[in-house]
Amino acid sequence: MQPNSELYRASARPFEAILASDCPKSLMEAGLHRAAALTGANESYWWSELDDRPVQVTRLRILDGEAVLDTLVDGAELLCVENVVRKNPNALYWKHPHQGLHWHRVSAKNSPSHLVVLSDKPSLAESVQEQLQELLALIHLKESNLQSLENAEDQQRQFNRWFETMDSQIRVLERERQKLAGLVHKSDGGAAVLGSDLRFRWVNPVISENFGAKGNPASMIGSHCNAICESEDGPCERCPVKQVVETGKVVHQERTRQLAGEKRYFYVSAFPIRSPEGNVDEILTTVQDLTDLETLRKSEARYQTLFERSTDAILIADTQSLQILMANPQAQALMNLSESSLVETSLLDIHPEDARESMAGHYRNLAYGGKLNDLEMEVLGSDGTQLTCNASGTLFDLDEKRVIFVEYRDVTQIRKLQGELARADHLITLGTMNAGIAHEFKNRLAPLRAFAQLVTQDSTTLKRVQKFGPMIIREVDRLGALVRDVLDYARPQSPDPGLVAVNPLLAGLVEELGEEFLTTSGNSDVQIKTQFDIPDDLCVFLDAEQIRRAFINIFKNSFEALEKSEGSDPELLISCSEQNEQLVIAFHDNGTGIKDTDQSRVFDPFFTTKGTKGTGLGMCIVKSLVETNDGQIQIDSEWGKGTEVEMQFPICRHSARTAA
Amino acid sequence: MSKRILVIEDEPTMRLLLRDFFESVGYQVLDAPDGQTALDIADTEPFGLAFVDINLPDISGDQVMRRMRERGVSAELVVLSGNLRESYESKISDLRVHEVLEKPVDLLVLQE
């Protein structure tokens, strides 16, 4: 609040002149006092004197003999010049004439609304007035300065608050920036920022490694975005960046392209970055190489297809419980398994009860790392019939769990047909053999008949009977042997195989047969040697009795060859070894050997080089026995040096436990 | 000469029996266990009749007869065989074989 100041000056006439004659009684009664110093001839100034009333300045003038009263100031403070002291340039003190000797500092706060300077000394009054004006101006200035200062302080506080807010926002932004930078720099994926002109403004190392100059991301800046999407002439029609510029929306695309001679799959995403005005002026593009994923997806799909569409039944089972985990449609149909019943079904349940024990052995063997290759087994079919399946299995990891994978091929029909074929084949063989058999029989019977006729001749002699008797006995024996061998050959030869440990089997046979032949042949010079280079627990799957019969024939042939031979140190070496997953058993003698022309006929029925001693069926039977047991047999011989008969049988690996 | 008989037979028992039989009925008997021996005999010894076994270890009986005919042997030829097949007939049709007999043979028939 700014106080007003007013200056009143009286005329030079003596104050007392008016007072005496002209003092209106009414003013006195109203409590006004005459300002003594300001009383002139024609006018006087009056002021109120009452403590509880504001100052009233009243002028009394005499105009044309009439007294006129003007209220000049109402409610002001009266200031007499002698009551004003200026103590320093900024402070003005005044003393209320009726309130004792208190000095009041004239300030914005405590200055009166009106200050009236009454004086009869014009120069002094003017000086006081001027000072007062100056002071009031100062005060005003100071107060406005103060106000400005306060305003400025307010503003600064405001600014400070803003700055603090901005600082924290900058810190947040910096953290976001660091996260983003980490993401785009260290990510496996490519990231690039492009301008709306589809040119690179920034690329991360992955982009430059894959699509630009290796190790020099800067060289890509300014180049066209078709560096990523492989098109020679500018942006392609599907250009995701272009779409973002045009639509302002995020675009995702799968792209393929040749890179370093390899087809690669990319997942490209483009995000708009808008200017403050809202235009898309930059595009953030991320590129993810999905090739490995795609390869995996395809290979998974392939395996899935193989699994689903395989013509073989496939079961996947737990290695411990043998519980079936998965069955392909073929398996579900073949073995009458439903998806819902798998949980309670074990691999053993698909087999007939009497086969389960041995199958458990096979499956456990597989679970412990053994093999299951082309194993023929009985399986319960969907309609309760027994099927013959050929199964192969392996181990693999499914969802971080080791599982058994077994493929079953239904060979029921094939085996049935093969059986029929084999029977037909056998019949054909028997048929063609019939001629040979008949010939042999007739050749044996001819002397019998001739002898019978001779001995019934009237003229026959005892000498004749004695001469031919033993020969006839021999012929009859040969007939017996022939009958036996023919029966042996014609006998159904379905083997009754089992797991057989080779070492004990061979050692036993060699001992038994060696002794027998050494004593019966009378050729006790023969040295029988063995050389077994196989582990003690090596097993084969065969019919031991059939193999024994085969070995007897081979032994017999070897001994006869050694007997006939005139060489010294007759020797029969029986060796066995392991070659290419096969058990190889060889009988090597240094006997007469076989003539080159005869070697190819060794296995033919009725082929014999032993004249009357052989039926020609021995080796034929041996071959048949060996082949029935999945074996193979060859003869290698040199005339005059000796013969080697070699047989191979498949080895049943890891089966020693079960066999033992 | 007609009293001489050649027996070509690889089975020793049968050979000896035939020899014994024919000798007992008054023939002179030559014998051979295989084709080559028979041909050697035919080159040097005359005979009026030959019994030929078809299944011989070295040369088949029909070949033996053919070579005999080639060498001018005019003797009667009688085939003794364990296996009678029609194909033989055609093979030996031009060899003027007197008779083909199947084993086991009746000695009395031989005698005739």
Coordinates of C-alpha atoms in Angstrom, one line a residue, chain A residues 47-463:
Chain A
W47 CA -7.6 19.0 12.3
S48 CA -9.2 16.7 14.6
E49 CA -7.6 16.1 17.9
L50 CA -9.4 13.1 19.3
D51 CA -7.3 10.1 19.9
D52 CA -9.8 7.6 18.7
R53 CA -10.6 9.4 15.5
P54 CA -8.7 9.5 12.3
V55 CA -7.4 13.0 11.3
Q56 CA -9.7 15.1 9.5
V57 CA -8.3 18.2 7.8
T58 CA -10.8 20.8 7.3
R59 CA -10.3 24.2 5.7
L60 CA -12.2 27.2 6.7
R61 CA -12.3 30.0 4.4
I62 CA -13.9 33.4 4.4
L63 CA -15.4 34.1 1.1
D64 CA -17.3 37.3 0.6
G65 CA -17.8 37.6 4.4
E66 CA -19.2 34.0 4.5
A67 CA -17.3 31.2 6.2
V68 CA -17.0 28.1 4.0
L69 CA -15.9 24.7 5.3
D70 CA -14.2 22.1 3.1
T71 CA -13.3 18.7 4.3
L72 CA -10.0 18.1 2.6
V73 CA -8.8 14.9 4.0
D74 CA -10.7 12.4 6.0
G75 CA -9.1 9.6 7.8
A76 CA -5.5 10.6 7.2
E77 CA -2.5 10.8 9.5
L78 CA -1.4 14.3 10.3
L79 CA 2.2 15.0 9.8
C80 CA 3.8 18.1 10.9
V81 CA 7.1 19.0 9.4
E82 CA 8.8 19.4 12.8
N83 CA 7.7 15.9 13.7
V84 CA 9.4 14.2 10.7
V85 CA 13.0 12.9 10.9
R86 CA 14.9 11.3 8.2
K87 CA 17.5 9.1 9.8
N88 CA 19.0 7.6 6.7
P89 CA 18.2 7.6 3.0
N90 CA 15.9 4.7 3.3
A91 CA 14.1 5.4 6.5
L92 CA 11.7 8.2 7.5
Y93 CA 10.5 8.4 11.0
W94 CA 7.6 10.5 12.1
K95 CA 6.0 11.3 15.5
H96 CA 2.3 11.5 16.0
P97 CA 1.6 14.8 17.7
H98 CA -0.9 13.2 20.0
Q99 CA 0.6 9.8 20.7
G100 CA 3.5 10.7 22.7
L101 CA 7.1 10.6 21.6
H102 CA 7.0 7.3 19.6
W103 CA 8.7 7.5 16.3
H104 CA 7.1 5.5 13.6
R105 CA 9.0 4.2 10.7
V106 CA 7.4 5.0 7.5
S107 CA 7.2 1.7 5.6
A108 CA 4.9 -0.1 3.4
K109 CA 3.5 -1.8 6.4
N110 CA 3.0 0.9 8.9
S111 CA 2.6 4.0 6.9
P112 CA -0.7 5.8 7.0
S113 CA -2.9 6.0 4.0
H114 CA -2.6 9.7 4.0
L115 CA 0.2 11.9 5.3
V116 CA -0.6 15.5 5.5
V117 CA 2.1 18.0 5.7
L118 CA 1.0 21.2 7.2
S119 CA 3.4 24.0 7.3
D120 CA 3.6 27.6 6.9
K121 CA 7.1 27.4 5.7
P122 CA 6.7 26.6 2.1
S123 CA 10.3 25.7 1.3
L124 CA 10.6 23.4 4.3
A125 CA 7.3 21.9 3.5
E126 CA 8.3 21.3 -0.1
S127 CA 11.5 19.8 1.0
V128 CA 9.7 17.5 3.3
Q129 CA 7.3 16.7 0.6
E130 CA 10.0 16.0 -1.9
Q131 CA 11.8 13.8 0.6
L132 CA 8.7 12.0 1.4
Q133 CA 7.9 11.5 -2.3
E134 CA 11.5 10.2 -2.9
L135 CA 11.3 8.0 0.1
L136 CA 7.9 6.6 -0.9
A137 CA 9.2 6.0 -4.4
L138 CA 12.2 4.2 -2.9
I139 CA 9.9 2.2 -0.7
H140 CA 7.8 1.4 -3.7
L141 CA 10.9 0.4 -5.7
K142 CA 12.2 -1.7 -2.9
E143 CA 8.9 -3.3 -2.4
S144 CA 8.5 -4.1 -6.1
N145 CA 12.1 -5.4 -6.1
L146 CA 11.3 -7.5 -3.1
Q147 CA 8.3 -8.7 -5.0
S148 CA 10.4 -9.5 -8.0
L149 CA 12.9 -11.2 -5.9
E150 CA 10.2 -13.3 -4.3
N151 CA 8.8 -14.0 -7.7
A152 CA 12.3 -15.0 -9.0
E153 CA 12.8 -17.2 -6.0
D154 CA 9.5 -18.8 -6.7
Q155 CA 10.5 -19.4 -10.3
Q156 CA 13.8 -20.8 -9.3
R157 CA 12.1 -23.2 -6.9
Q158 CA 9.8 -24.1 -9.7
F159 CA 12.7 -24.6 -12.1
N160 CA 14.5 -26.7 -9.5
R161 CA 11.5 -28.9 -9.2
W162 CA 11.3 -29.2 -12.9
F163 CA 15.0 -30.0 -13.1
E164 CA 14.7 -32.7 -10.5
T165 CA 11.8 -34.2 -12.3
M166 CA 13.7 -34.1 -15.6
D167 CA 16.8 -35.6 -13.9
S168 CA 14.9 -38.6 -12.7
Q169 CA 13.3 -38.9 -16.0
I170 CA 16.6 -38.8 -17.7
R171 CA 17.9 -41.4 -15.4
V172 CA 14.9 -43.6 -16.2
L173 CA 15.5 -43.0 -19.9
E174 CA 19.2 -43.8 -19.6
R175 CA 18.4 -47.1 -18.0
E176 CA 16.0 -47.8 -20.8
R177 CA 18.6 -46.8 -23.3
Q178 CA 21.1 -49.1 -21.7
K179 CA 18.7 -52.0 -21.7
L180 CA 17.9 -51.4 -25.4
A181 CA 21.5 -51.0 -26.3
G182 CA 22.3 -54.2 -24.5
L183 CA 19.5 -55.9 -26.3
V184 CA 20.4 -54.8 -29.8
H185 CA 24.2 -55.1 -29.4
K186 CA 24.4 -58.4 -27.6
S187 CA 21.4 -60.1 -29.0
D188 CA 21.7 -63.0 -31.4
G189 CA 19.2 -61.3 -33.6
G190 CA 19.9 -58.5 -36.1
A191 CA 18.7 -55.0 -35.4
A192 CA 18.8 -52.0 -37.7
V193 CA 17.3 -48.5 -37.8
L194 CA 16.3 -47.3 -41.2
G195 CA 15.1 -44.0 -42.5
S196 CA 11.9 -43.6 -44.4
D197 CA 14.1 -43.5 -47.5
L198 CA 14.7 -47.3 -46.8
R199 CA 18.3 -46.7 -46.1
F200 CA 20.3 -47.9 -43.1
R201 CA 21.0 -45.3 -40.4
W202 CA 22.3 -47.8 -37.9
V203 CA 22.9 -51.5 -37.8
N204 CA 24.1 -53.9 -35.0
P205 CA 27.0 -56.3 -35.5
V206 CA 24.7 -59.2 -36.3
I207 CA 23.3 -57.4 -39.4
S208 CA 26.7 -56.4 -40.6
E209 CA 28.1 -59.8 -40.0
N210 CA 25.4 -61.5 -42.0
F211 CA 24.4 -59.0 -44.6
G212 CA 27.1 -56.5 -45.0
A213 CA 30.8 -56.0 -44.6
K214 CA 32.1 -58.2 -41.9
G215 CA 33.4 -56.4 -38.9
N216 CA 32.5 -53.0 -40.4
P217 CA 28.9 -52.0 -39.5
A218 CA 29.6 -48.4 -40.6
S219 CA 30.0 -49.5 -44.2
M220 CA 26.3 -50.4 -44.3
I221 CA 25.1 -47.0 -43.2
G222 CA 23.3 -45.3 -46.1
S223 CA 23.0 -48.5 -48.1
H224 CA 19.6 -49.9 -49.1
C225 CA 17.5 -52.2 -47.0
N226 CA 17.4 -54.8 -49.8
A227 CA 20.8 -55.9 -48.4
I228 CA 18.7 -58.0 -46.0
C229 CA 16.0 -59.2 -48.3
E230 CA 18.1 -60.0 -51.3
S231 CA 16.7 -58.1 -54.2
E232 CA 19.0 -56.6 -56.7
D233 CA 16.9 -53.7 -57.9
G234 CA 15.6 -51.7 -54.9
P235 CA 13.0 -52.6 -52.4
C236 CA 10.9 -55.7 -53.1
E237 CA 7.1 -55.7 -53.3
R238 CA 6.8 -57.2 -49.9
C239 CA 9.4 -54.9 -48.3
P240 CA 8.3 -54.8 -44.6
V241 CA 10.1 -51.4 -44.1
K242 CA 8.2 -49.8 -46.9
Q243 CA 4.9 -51.2 -45.5
V244 CA 5.7 -49.6 -42.1
V245 CA 6.4 -46.3 -43.8
E246 CA 3.1 -46.5 -45.7
T247 CA 0.8 -47.9 -43.0
G248 CA 2.5 -46.7 -39.8
K249 CA 1.9 -50.2 -38.4
V250 CA 4.2 -52.9 -37.1
V251 CA 4.9 -55.5 -39.8
H252 CA 6.1 -59.1 -39.2
Q253 CA 7.3 -61.3 -42.1
E254 CA 9.0 -64.6 -42.7
R255 CA 11.6 -64.4 -45.5
T256 CA 13.9 -66.9 -47.1
R257 CA 17.0 -66.2 -49.0
Q258 CA 20.2 -67.9 -50.2
L259 CA 23.1 -66.9 -48.0
A260 CA 26.6 -68.4 -48.5
G261 CA 25.1 -71.1 -50.7
E262 CA 22.6 -72.2 -48.1
K263 CA 18.8 -71.5 -47.9
R264 CA 18.1 -69.6 -44.8
Y265 CA 14.9 -68.6 -43.0
F266 CA 14.5 -65.2 -41.4
Y267 CA 11.8 -63.6 -39.2
V268 CA 11.7 -59.9 -39.9
S269 CA 9.8 -57.4 -37.7
A270 CA 9.7 -53.7 -38.5
F271 CA 8.5 -51.1 -36.0
P272 CA 7.6 -47.5 -36.7
I273 CA 9.5 -44.7 -34.9
R274 CA 7.5 -41.4 -35.0
S275 CA 8.8 -37.9 -35.1
P276 CA 7.2 -35.4 -32.6
E277 CA 4.9 -34.4 -35.5
G278 CA 3.6 -38.0 -35.7
N279 CA 5.3 -39.0 -39.0
V280 CA 7.1 -42.3 -39.3
D281 CA 10.6 -41.0 -39.9
E282 CA 12.6 -44.0 -38.8
I283 CA 12.0 -47.8 -38.7
L284 CA 13.4 -50.2 -36.2
T285 CA 13.9 -53.6 -37.9
T286 CA 14.8 -56.8 -36.2
V287 CA 15.9 -59.9 -38.0
Q288 CA 15.8 -63.4 -36.4
D289 CA 17.6 -66.3 -38.2
L290 CA 15.2 -69.2 -37.9
T291 CA 17.1 -71.6 -40.2
D292 CA 18.1 -73.9 -37.4
L293 CA 14.7 -73.8 -35.9
E294 CA 13.2 -74.4 -39.3
T295 CA 15.5 -77.3 -40.0
L296 CA 14.6 -78.7 -36.6
R297 CA 10.9 -78.1 -37.3
K298 CA 11.2 -79.9 -40.6
S299 CA 13.2 -82.8 -39.3
E300 CA 10.7 -83.1 -36.4
A301 CA 7.9 -83.0 -38.9
R302 CA 9.7 -85.6 -40.9
Y303 CA 10.2 -87.9 -37.9
Q304 CA 6.6 -87.3 -37.0
T305 CA 5.6 -88.3 -40.5
L306 CA 7.8 -91.3 -40.3
F307 CA 6.4 -92.3 -37.0
E308 CA 2.8 -91.7 -38.0
R309 CA 2.9 -93.1 -41.5
S310 CA 5.4 -95.9 -41.1
T311 CA 4.1 -99.2 -42.4
D312 CA 5.8 -100.8 -39.4
A313 CA 4.4 -100.7 -36.0
I314 CA 6.5 -98.5 -33.7
L315 CA 6.4 -98.5 -29.9
I316 CA 8.3 -96.2 -27.6
A317 CA 8.6 -97.5 -24.1
D318 CA 10.2 -96.7 -20.7
T319 CA 13.5 -98.4 -20.2
Q320 CA 12.7 -99.3 -16.6
S321 CA 9.1 -100.3 -16.5
L322 CA 8.8 -101.2 -20.2
Q323 CA 5.6 -99.2 -20.1
I324 CA 4.5 -98.1 -23.6
L325 CA 4.7 -94.3 -23.9
M326 CA 3.8 -93.9 -27.6
A327 CA 2.4 -96.1 -30.3
N328 CA 2.0 -95.1 -33.9
P329 CA -1.3 -95.8 -35.7
Q330 CA 0.1 -98.9 -37.3
A331 CA 1.0 -100.3 -33.8
Q332 CA -2.4 -99.3 -32.4
A333 CA -4.1 -101.2 -35.2
L334 CA -1.8 -104.2 -35.3
M335 CA -1.7 -104.8 -31.5
N336 CA -5.1 -103.5 -30.6
L337 CA -3.7 -100.7 -28.4
S338 CA -5.7 -97.6 -27.9
E339 CA -4.2 -94.2 -26.9
S340 CA -6.0 -94.4 -23.6
S341 CA -4.9 -97.9 -22.7
L342 CA -1.2 -97.3 -23.3
V343 CA -0.6 -96.2 -19.7
E344 CA -1.4 -99.6 -18.3
T345 CA 0.3 -101.5 -21.1
S346 CA 3.8 -102.9 -21.0
L347 CA 5.9 -104.0 -23.9
L348 CA 5.5 -107.5 -22.7
D349 CA 1.7 -107.4 -22.9
I350 CA 1.9 -107.4 -26.7
H351 CA 3.4 -110.9 -26.6
P352 CA 1.7 -114.2 -25.9
E353 CA 2.2 -115.3 -22.4
D354 CA 4.6 -118.1 -23.0
A355 CA 6.9 -115.7 -24.9
R356 CA 7.0 -112.9 -22.3
E357 CA 9.8 -114.2 -20.2
S358 CA 12.2 -114.5 -23.1
M359 CA 11.0 -111.1 -24.5
A360 CA 11.6 -109.5 -21.2
G361 CA 15.2 -110.7 -21.5
H362 CA 15.5 -109.2 -25.0
Y363 CA 14.0 -105.8 -24.0
R364 CA 16.1 -105.6 -20.8
N365 CA 19.2 -106.4 -22.9
L366 CA 18.2 -103.5 -25.2
A367 CA 17.6 -101.2 -22.3
Y368 CA 21.1 -101.9 -21.0
G369 CA 22.7 -100.9 -24.3
G370 CA 22.5 -104.3 -26.1
K371 CA 21.1 -104.9 -29.5
L372 CA 17.8 -106.0 -30.8
N373 CA 18.2 -106.6 -34.5
D374 CA 15.8 -108.5 -36.8
L375 CA 14.5 -110.6 -33.9
E376 CA 11.6 -112.7 -34.9
M377 CA 9.0 -112.9 -32.2
E378 CA 5.4 -113.8 -31.6
V379 CA 3.0 -110.9 -31.1
L380 CA -0.7 -110.9 -30.1
G381 CA -2.7 -109.5 -33.0
S382 CA -5.8 -107.3 -32.6
D383 CA -8.2 -110.3 -33.1
G384 CA -6.3 -112.5 -30.6
T385 CA -4.4 -114.4 -33.3
Q386 CA -0.6 -114.8 -33.0
L387 CA 1.4 -112.8 -35.4
T388 CA 5.0 -113.2 -36.4
C389 CA 6.9 -110.0 -36.2
N390 CA 10.4 -109.1 -37.0
A391 CA 11.6 -106.4 -34.6
S392 CA 14.5 -104.1 -34.3
G393 CA 15.1 -101.7 -31.5
T394 CA 17.3 -99.0 -30.3
L395 CA 17.6 -96.5 -27.5
F396 CA 17.2 -92.8 -27.8
D397 CA 16.4 -89.7 -25.8
L398 CA 12.9 -88.4 -25.8
D399 CA 12.2 -85.3 -23.8
E400 CA 15.4 -85.8 -21.8
K401 CA 14.4 -89.3 -20.9
R402 CA 16.0 -92.5 -22.3
V403 CA 13.5 -94.6 -24.0
I404 CA 13.3 -97.9 -25.9
F405 CA 12.3 -97.6 -29.6
V406 CA 11.1 -100.8 -31.2
E407 CA 9.9 -101.3 -34.8
Y408 CA 7.8 -104.4 -35.5
R409 CA 7.3 -105.6 -39.0
D410 CA 4.5 -108.0 -39.4
V411 CA 6.0 -110.9 -41.3
T412 CA 3.2 -113.4 -40.6
Q413 CA 2.1 -113.6 -44.2
I414 CA 5.6 -113.5 -45.5
R415 CA 6.7 -116.3 -43.2
K416 CA 3.6 -118.3 -44.1
L417 CA 4.4 -117.9 -47.8
Q418 CA 8.0 -118.6 -47.1
G419 CA 7.0 -121.8 -45.2
E420 CA 4.9 -122.9 -48.1
L421 CA 7.7 -122.1 -50.5
A422 CA 10.2 -123.9 -48.5
R423 CA 7.8 -126.9 -48.3
A424 CA 7.3 -126.7 -52.1
D425 CA 11.1 -126.3 -52.5
H426 CA 11.6 -129.3 -50.3
L427 CA 9.1 -131.3 -52.3
I428 CA 10.8 -130.3 -55.6
T429 CA 14.2 -131.2 -54.1
L430 CA 12.8 -134.5 -53.0
G431 CA 11.3 -135.0 -56.4
T432 CA 14.5 -134.4 -58.2
M433 CA 16.2 -136.5 -55.6
N434 CA 13.8 -139.3 -56.2
A435 CA 15.5 -140.2 -59.4
G436 CA 18.9 -140.3 -57.5
I437 CA 17.4 -142.3 -54.7
A438 CA 15.8 -144.8 -57.1
H439 CA 19.0 -145.2 -59.0
E440 CA 20.9 -145.8 -55.8
F441 CA 18.3 -148.3 -54.6
K442 CA 18.3 -150.1 -57.9
N443 CA 22.1 -150.3 -57.9
R444 CA 22.0 -151.7 -54.4
L445 CA 19.2 -154.1 -55.1
A446 CA 20.7 -155.4 -58.4
P447 CA 23.4 -157.4 -56.8
L448 CA 21.0 -158.6 -54.1
R449 CA 18.7 -160.0 -56.7
A450 CA 21.5 -161.4 -58.8
F451 CA 22.9 -163.1 -55.7
A452 CA 19.6 -164.5 -54.7
Q453 CA 19.2 -166.0 -58.2
L454 CA 22.7 -167.4 -58.1
V455 CA 22.3 -169.1 -54.8
T456 CA 19.0 -170.6 -55.8
Q457 CA 20.6 -172.1 -58.9
D458 CA 20.8 -175.9 -58.6
S459 CA 24.4 -175.8 -59.5
T460 CA 25.4 -173.2 -56.9
T461 CA 28.2 -173.9 -54.5
L462 CA 29.0 -173.1 -50.9
K463 CA 32.1 -171.4 -52.2

